[in-house]
XYZ file of C-alpha atoms in Angstrom:
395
model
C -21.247 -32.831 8.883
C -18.127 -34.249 7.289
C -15.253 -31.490 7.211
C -13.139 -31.797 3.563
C -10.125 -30.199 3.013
C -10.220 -27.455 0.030
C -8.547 -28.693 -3.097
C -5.970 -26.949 -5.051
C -8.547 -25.731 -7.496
C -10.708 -24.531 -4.960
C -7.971 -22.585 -3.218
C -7.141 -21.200 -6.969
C -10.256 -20.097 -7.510
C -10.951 -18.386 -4.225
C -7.537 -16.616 -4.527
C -8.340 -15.467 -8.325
C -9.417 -12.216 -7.498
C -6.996 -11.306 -5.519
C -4.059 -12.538 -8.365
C -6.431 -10.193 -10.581
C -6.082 -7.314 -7.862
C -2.382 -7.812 -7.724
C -1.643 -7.771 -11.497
C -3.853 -4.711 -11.917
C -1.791 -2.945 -9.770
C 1.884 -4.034 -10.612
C 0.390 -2.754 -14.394
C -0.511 0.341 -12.906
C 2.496 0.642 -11.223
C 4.667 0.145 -14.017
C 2.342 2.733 -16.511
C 2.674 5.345 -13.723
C 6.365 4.764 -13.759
C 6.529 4.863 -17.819
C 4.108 8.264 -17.988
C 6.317 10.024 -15.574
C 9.883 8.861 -16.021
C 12.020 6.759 -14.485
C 14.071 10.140 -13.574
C 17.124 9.240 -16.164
C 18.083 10.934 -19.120
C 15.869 8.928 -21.835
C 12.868 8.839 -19.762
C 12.255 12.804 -18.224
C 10.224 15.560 -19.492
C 12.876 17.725 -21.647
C 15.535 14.763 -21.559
C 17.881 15.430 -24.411
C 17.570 11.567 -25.383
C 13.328 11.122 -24.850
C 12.155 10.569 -28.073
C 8.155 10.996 -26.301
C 6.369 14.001 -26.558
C 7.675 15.661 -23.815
C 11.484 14.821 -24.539
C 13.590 16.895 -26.494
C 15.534 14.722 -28.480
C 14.606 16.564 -32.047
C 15.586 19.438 -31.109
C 19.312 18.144 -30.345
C 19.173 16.091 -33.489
C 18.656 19.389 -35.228
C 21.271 21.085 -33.542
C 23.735 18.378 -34.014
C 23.053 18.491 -37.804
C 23.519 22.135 -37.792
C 27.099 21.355 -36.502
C 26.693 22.194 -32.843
C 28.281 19.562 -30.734
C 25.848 18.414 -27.881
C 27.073 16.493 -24.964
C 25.191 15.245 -21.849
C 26.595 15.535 -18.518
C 24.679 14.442 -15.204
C 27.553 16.078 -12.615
C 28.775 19.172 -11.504
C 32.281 18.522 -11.866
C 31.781 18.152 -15.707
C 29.518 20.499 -16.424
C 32.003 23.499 -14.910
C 34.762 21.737 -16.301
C 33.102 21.834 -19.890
C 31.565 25.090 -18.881
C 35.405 26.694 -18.613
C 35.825 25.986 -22.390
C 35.151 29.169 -25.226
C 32.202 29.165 -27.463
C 30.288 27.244 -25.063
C 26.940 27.121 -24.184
C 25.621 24.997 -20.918
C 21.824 24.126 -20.370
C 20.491 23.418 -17.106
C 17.520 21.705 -16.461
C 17.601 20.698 -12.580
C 13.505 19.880 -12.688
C 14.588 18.334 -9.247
C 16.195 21.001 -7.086
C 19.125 18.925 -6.599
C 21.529 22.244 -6.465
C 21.819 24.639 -3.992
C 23.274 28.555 -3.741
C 26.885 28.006 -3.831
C 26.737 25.423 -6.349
C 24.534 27.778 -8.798
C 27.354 30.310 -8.027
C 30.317 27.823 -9.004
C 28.736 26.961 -12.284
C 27.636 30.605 -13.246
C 31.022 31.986 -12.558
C 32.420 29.325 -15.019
C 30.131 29.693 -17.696
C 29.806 32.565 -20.443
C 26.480 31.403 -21.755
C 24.179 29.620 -19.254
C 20.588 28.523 -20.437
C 18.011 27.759 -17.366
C 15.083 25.664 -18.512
C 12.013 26.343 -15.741
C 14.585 27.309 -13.056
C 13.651 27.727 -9.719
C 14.171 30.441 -7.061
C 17.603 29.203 -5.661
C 19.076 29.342 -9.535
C 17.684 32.892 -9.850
C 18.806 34.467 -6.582
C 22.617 32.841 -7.234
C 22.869 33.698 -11.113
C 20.062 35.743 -11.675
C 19.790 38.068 -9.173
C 16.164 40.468 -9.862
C 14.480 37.673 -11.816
C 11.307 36.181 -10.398
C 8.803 33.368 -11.235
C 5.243 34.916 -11.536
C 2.671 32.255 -13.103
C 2.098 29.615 -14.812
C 1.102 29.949 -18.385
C -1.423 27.631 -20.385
C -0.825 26.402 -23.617
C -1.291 29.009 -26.368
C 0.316 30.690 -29.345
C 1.695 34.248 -28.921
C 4.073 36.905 -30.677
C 7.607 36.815 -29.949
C 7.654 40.608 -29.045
C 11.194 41.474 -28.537
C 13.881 42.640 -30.616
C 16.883 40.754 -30.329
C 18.986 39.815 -33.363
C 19.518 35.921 -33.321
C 15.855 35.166 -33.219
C 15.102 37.838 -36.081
C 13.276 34.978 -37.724
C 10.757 33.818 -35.114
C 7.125 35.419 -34.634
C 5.235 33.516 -32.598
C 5.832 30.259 -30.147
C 4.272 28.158 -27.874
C 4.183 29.970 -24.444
C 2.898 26.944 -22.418
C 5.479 27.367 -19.025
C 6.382 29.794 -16.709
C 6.324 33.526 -17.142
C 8.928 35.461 -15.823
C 9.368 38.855 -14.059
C 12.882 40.786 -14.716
C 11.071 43.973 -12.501
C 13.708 43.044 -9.781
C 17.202 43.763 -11.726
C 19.530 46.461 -10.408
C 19.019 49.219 -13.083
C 22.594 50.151 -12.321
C 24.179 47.287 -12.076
C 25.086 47.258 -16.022
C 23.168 44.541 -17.029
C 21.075 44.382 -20.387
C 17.899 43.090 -19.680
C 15.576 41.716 -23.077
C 12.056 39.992 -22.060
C 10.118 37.921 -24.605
C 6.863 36.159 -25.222
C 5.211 38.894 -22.237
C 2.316 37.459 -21.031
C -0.691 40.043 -20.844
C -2.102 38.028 -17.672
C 0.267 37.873 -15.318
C 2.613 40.703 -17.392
C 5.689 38.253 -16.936
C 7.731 37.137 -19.860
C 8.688 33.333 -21.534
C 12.159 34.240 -21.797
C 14.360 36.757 -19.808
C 17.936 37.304 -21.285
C 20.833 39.462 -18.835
C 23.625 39.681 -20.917
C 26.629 41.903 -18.075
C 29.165 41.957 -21.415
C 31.181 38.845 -19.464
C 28.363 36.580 -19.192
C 25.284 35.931 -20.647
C 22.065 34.157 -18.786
C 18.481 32.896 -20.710
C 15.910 31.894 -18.607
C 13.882 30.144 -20.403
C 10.140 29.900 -19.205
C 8.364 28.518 -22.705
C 9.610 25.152 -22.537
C 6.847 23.488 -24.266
C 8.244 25.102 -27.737
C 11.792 22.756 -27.293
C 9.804 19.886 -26.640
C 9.352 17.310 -29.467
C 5.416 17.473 -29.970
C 5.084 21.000 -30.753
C 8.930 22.111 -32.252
C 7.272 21.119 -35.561
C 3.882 21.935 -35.641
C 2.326 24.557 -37.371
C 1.168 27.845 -36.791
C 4.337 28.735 -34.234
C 8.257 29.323 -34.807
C 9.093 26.641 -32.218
C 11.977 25.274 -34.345
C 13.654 28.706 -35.483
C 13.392 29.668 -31.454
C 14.723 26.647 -29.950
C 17.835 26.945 -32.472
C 18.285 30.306 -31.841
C 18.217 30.676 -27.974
C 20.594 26.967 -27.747
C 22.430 27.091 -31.039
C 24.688 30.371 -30.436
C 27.548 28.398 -29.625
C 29.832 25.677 -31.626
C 29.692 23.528 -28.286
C 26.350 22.961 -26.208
C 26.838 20.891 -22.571
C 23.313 20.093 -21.831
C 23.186 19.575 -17.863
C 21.070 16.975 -15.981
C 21.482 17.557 -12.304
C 20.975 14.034 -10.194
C 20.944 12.738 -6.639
C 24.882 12.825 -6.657
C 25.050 15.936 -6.892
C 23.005 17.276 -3.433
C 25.846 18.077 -1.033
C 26.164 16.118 2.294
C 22.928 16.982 4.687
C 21.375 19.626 2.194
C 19.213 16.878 0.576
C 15.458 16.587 1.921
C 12.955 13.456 1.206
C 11.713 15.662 -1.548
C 14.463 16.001 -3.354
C 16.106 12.670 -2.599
C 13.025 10.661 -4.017
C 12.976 9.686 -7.738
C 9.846 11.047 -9.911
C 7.785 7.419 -9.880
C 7.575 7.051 -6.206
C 4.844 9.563 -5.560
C 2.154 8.412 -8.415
C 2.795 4.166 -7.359
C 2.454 4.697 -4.062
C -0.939 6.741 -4.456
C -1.791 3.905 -7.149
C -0.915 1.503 -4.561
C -2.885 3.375 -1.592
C -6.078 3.816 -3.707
C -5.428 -0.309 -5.035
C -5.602 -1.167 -1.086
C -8.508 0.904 -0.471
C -10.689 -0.775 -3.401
C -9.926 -4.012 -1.754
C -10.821 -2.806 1.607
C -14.170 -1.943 0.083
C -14.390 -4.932 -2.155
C -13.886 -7.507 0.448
C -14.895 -5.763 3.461
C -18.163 -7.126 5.448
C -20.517 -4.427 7.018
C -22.090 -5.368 10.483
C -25.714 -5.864 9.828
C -28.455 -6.972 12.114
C -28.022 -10.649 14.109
C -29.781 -13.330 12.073
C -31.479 -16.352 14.029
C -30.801 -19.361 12.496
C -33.268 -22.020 12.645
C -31.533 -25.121 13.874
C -31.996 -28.085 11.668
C -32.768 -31.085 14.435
C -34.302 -30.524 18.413
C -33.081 -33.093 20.463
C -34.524 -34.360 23.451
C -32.040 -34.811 26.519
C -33.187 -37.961 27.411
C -32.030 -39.450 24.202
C -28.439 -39.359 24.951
C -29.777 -41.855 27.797
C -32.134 -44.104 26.098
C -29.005 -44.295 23.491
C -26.335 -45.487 25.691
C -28.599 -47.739 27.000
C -29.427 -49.212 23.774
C -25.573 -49.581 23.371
C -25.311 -51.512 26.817
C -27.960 -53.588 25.941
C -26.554 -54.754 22.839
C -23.373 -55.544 23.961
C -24.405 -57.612 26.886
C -22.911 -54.689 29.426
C -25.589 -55.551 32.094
C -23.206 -54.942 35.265
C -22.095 -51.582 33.282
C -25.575 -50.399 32.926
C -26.722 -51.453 37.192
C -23.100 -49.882 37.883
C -24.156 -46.557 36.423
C -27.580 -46.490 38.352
C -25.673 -47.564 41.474
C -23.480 -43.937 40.756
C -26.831 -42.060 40.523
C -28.430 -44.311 43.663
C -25.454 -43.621 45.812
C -25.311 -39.746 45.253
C -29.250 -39.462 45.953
C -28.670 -41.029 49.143
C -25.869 -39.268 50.126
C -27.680 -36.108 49.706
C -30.923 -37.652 51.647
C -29.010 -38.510 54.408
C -27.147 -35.429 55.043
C -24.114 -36.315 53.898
C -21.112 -34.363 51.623
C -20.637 -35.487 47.848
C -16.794 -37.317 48.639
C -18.011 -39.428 51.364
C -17.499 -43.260 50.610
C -19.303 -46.118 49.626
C -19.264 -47.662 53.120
C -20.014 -44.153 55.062
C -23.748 -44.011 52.590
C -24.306 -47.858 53.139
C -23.742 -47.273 56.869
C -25.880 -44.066 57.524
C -28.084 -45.418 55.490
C -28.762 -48.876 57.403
C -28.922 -46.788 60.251
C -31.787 -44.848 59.056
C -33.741 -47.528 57.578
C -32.801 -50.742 59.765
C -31.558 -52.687 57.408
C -28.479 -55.184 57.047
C -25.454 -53.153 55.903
C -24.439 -56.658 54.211
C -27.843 -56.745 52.366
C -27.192 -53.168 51.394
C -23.363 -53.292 49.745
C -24.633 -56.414 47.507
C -27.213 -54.206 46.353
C -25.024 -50.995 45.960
C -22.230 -52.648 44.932
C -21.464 -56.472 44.830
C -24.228 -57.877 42.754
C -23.847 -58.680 39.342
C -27.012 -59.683 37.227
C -26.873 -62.860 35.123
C -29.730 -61.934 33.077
C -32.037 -58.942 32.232
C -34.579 -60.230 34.519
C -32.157 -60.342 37.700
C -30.793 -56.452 36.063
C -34.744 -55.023 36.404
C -34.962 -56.310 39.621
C -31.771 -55.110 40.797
C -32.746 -51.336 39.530
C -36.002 -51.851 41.559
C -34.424 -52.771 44.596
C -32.393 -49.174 44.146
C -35.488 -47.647 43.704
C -36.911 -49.353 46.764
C -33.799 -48.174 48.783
C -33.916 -44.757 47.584
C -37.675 -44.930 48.705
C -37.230 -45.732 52.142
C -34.301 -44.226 52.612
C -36.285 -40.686 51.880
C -39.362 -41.549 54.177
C -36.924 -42.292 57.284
C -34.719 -39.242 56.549
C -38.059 -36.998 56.415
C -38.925 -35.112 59.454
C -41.730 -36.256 61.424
């Protein structure tokens, strides 16, 4: 068998697949990252500047050509700095949990008119207090169902979100309290407004009606709503909370991990697993193979001696009987493997009563001119071995 070394080509062609697998996955990788948003502004569900679907960039083109002045901020320092100014209006959408307590607190205190889009518990409890998450709520069309004078002109939305539950607020703690868009499942409300005389807070649970794939469909108010619960003000600071803002040792691996990493690394997981299975070998049952040639051991002899014979090697070929010859009688006459040339010859003209002279030119000195002189050297080693045997056998 002749061992080659694998070409190039080969080696490309083996590894094909695998350049296949890899592609495939960095494609995946980079669609999972695209469908759920590189976590900046353009990119996120409800991003002012995401043209998609799920972005809300309409809806601030609408407002800005209605004359309300829309600026994005991504800190907390700006957002309660712009938050301090009259006859404005800040939105908060912290779809991360970045903020904690205190830093809810901070920014309510400085605002007049705070909008929370999907907030979560630790927004509620700091600027909120009484207001609850209940559900979830699937996409559907449904009847405004309050009576509150800027959205006079909407009758129906899209309550896709989260329904709300104002059941907890301090009946005496002088706040107005106006639900909207109730949802007869889970009896919580799209939007909650508590309006103290000082400040004002909307929670805002139908977020699907701001979102650019349904603010202009038909059927649903979606546009009229949007502009009336954000356009109230001459100035709107829309607020994207980010990594920067998590104070020292409050941020978890949860909150500290952008969007994208959960979906590629599942993509990646279930890419490795496919492989596994793909190129993976199952242990089945032995298989005997068949093997192609028997070979007799006596060939490896008859070969060699083929090759002395052709080259002439005549005192090579005796010399390799004489090994065999000389560990035979060793053995017949009792004595150890290592013993020497001249302790066999000796014992061994002992035994037999022969001339130890006689014996070394057989064992060892002769050297045969001729095949003849070779065949009757090997006989006379035969002859030895012979005698040597019957005189070493017990009588």
């Amino acid at each position: 068998m002749t061992a080659t070394t694998p070409t190039v080509r080969a080696s490309a062609r083996r590894a094909r697949p695998w350049v296949a697998l890899a592609v495939l996955a960095l494609l995946g990788a980079v669609a999972a990252v695209l469908l759920s948003g590189s976590g900046a502004t353009g990119g996120r569900a409800l991003g002012p500047e995401n043209p998609a679907p799920s972005g809300t960039k309409a809806l601030v083109e609408v407002l800005r050509d209605q004359g309300v002045s829309v600026r994005v901020v991504s800190s907390l320092d700006q957002a309660r700095q712009a938050a301090a100014r009259p006859d404005t209006t800040v939105v908060v959408d912290d779809a991360g949990s970045y903020l904690v307590a205190d830093q809810w607190s901070e920014l309510g205190d400085a605002a007049s008119s705070l909008v929370l889009l999907a907030p979560g518990a630790a927004a509620l409890d700091a600027v909120a207090p009484g207001v609850s998450a209940v559900a979830e709520v699937a996409d559907g069309v449904r009847d405004l169902g309050c009576d509150v004078p800027e959205l006079s002109q909407v009758e129906r939305v899209h309550a896709a979100g989260l329904a709300y539950s104002a059941a907890g607020v301090d009946p005496g703690a002088g706040v107005d309290v106006t639900t909207c868009v109730r949802d007869p499942d889970t009896d919580g409300s799209g939007l909650v407004v508590l309006d103290d005389g000082d400040r004002r807070v909307t929670v805002v649970g139908t977020t699907t009606a701001f979102t650019n794939g349904t603010i202009a469909t038909a059927g649903a108010d979606d546009a009229a709503y949007a502009l009336a619960v954000l356009g109230q003000s001459d100035q709107l600071v829309w607020y994207l909370p980010g990594v920067d803002d998590v104070p020292e040792g409050a941020g978890t691996l949860a909150t500290l991990t952008p969007s994208w990493v959960t979906p590629v690394l599942l993509l990646l997981t279930a890419t490795a697993v496919a492989a596994m299975v793909w190129r993976g070998r199952r242990l089945g049952p032995l298989v005997v193979e068949r093997m192609p040639v028997v070979v007799r051991a006596s060939e490896t002899t008859e070969g060699r001696a083929r090759l002395y014979e052709r080259s002439g090697q005549r005192r090579h070929a005796l010399d390799q009987l004489r090994i065999g010859s000389l560990g035979r009688l060793a053995r017949l006459t009792g004595l150890s493997s290592t013993s020497s040339v001249d302790e066999v010859i000796d014992r061994v003209a002992g035994l037999v009563g022969a001339d130890p002279r006689g014996l070394r030119h057989v064992l060892v000195d002769a050297d045969p001119a001729d095949d003849a002189e070779l065949v009757r050297l090997s006989d006379s080693l035969l002859d030895l071995e012979r005698a040597t045997a019957r005189a070493a056998a017990p009588s």
